[in-house]
């Protein structure tokens, strides 16, 4: 074979490698986006499940009217958030879990052993902690989640989560005085 033919074959082989690598990079990026979107949905859904379960309990078990009222609001707001998340996730073919993460289960179990004022204090401590985590997660998602609909969802939930956090901090201060 001539040198020119060998050079052309090498150039063609290099071009094929580059085109293939570029295609793989796009596949890897799409897979990373899918994982990022799915991870956000799973974390947000887990948090909603947790909030609905512990707040349903708190709405019945809390010793103060203010904590019971806050708990009822958490059930309502997080149920609505879950409905919205499920709708968006269904459009993206992302499964929304019906369970909570193990660390949330541990918080729920810790809370279930409390009664009376101790329950109210523990519930409000947990509410501050969980809502601080949620605000951070949703702030990050509002900027970084690849899917535009999920970013919009995160942005729409942030004012509500910030309000929950502020209310939780106020009620925590009040229950700490009991």
XYZ file of N, CA and C in Angstrom, residues 33 37 40 88 91-92 141-156:
66
model
N -27.676 12.932 33.418
C -28.865 13.771 33.599
C -30.026 12.955 34.152
N -31.848 13.674 37.677
C -33.290 13.925 37.767
C -33.958 12.912 38.685
N -33.118 13.452 42.439
C -33.897 14.541 43.031
C -35.325 14.094 43.315
N -45.251 15.313 37.372
C -44.059 15.647 36.572
C -43.225 14.393 36.335
N -44.479 12.084 33.611
C -44.162 12.579 32.269
C -42.729 12.247 31.863
N -41.855 12.096 32.852
C -40.434 11.826 32.606
C -40.102 10.342 32.732
N -31.451 21.991 43.596
C -32.215 21.433 42.471
C -32.723 22.532 41.549
N -33.142 23.642 42.113
C -33.670 24.746 41.308
C -32.623 25.296 40.347
N -31.369 25.084 40.664
C -30.282 25.569 39.818
C -29.614 24.462 39.006
N -29.563 23.247 39.546
C -28.678 22.244 38.971
C -29.342 21.014 38.367
N -30.589 20.733 38.685
C -31.231 19.555 38.112
C -31.341 19.766 36.598
N -30.944 18.785 35.809
C -30.926 18.964 34.349
C -32.296 19.246 33.722
N -33.359 18.624 34.226
C -34.679 18.760 33.615
C -35.322 20.102 33.986
N -35.767 20.838 32.990
C -36.347 22.172 33.206
C -37.633 22.108 34.041
N -38.465 21.095 33.820
C -39.711 20.976 34.592
C -39.431 20.704 36.061
N -38.436 19.875 36.336
C -38.072 19.588 37.729
C -37.433 20.809 38.384
N -36.642 21.571 37.623
C -36.086 22.823 38.173
C -37.216 23.785 38.518
N -38.203 23.898 37.636
C -39.347 24.785 37.888
C -40.139 24.318 39.109
N -40.312 23.006 39.227
C -41.001 22.451 40.396
C -40.245 22.832 41.670
N -38.935 22.646 41.663
C -38.121 22.977 42.846
C -38.263 24.460 43.187
N -38.205 25.309 42.182
C -38.358 26.753 42.427
C -39.737 27.072 42.999
N -40.775 26.386 42.512
C -42.130 26.661 42.997
C -42.327 26.222 44.446
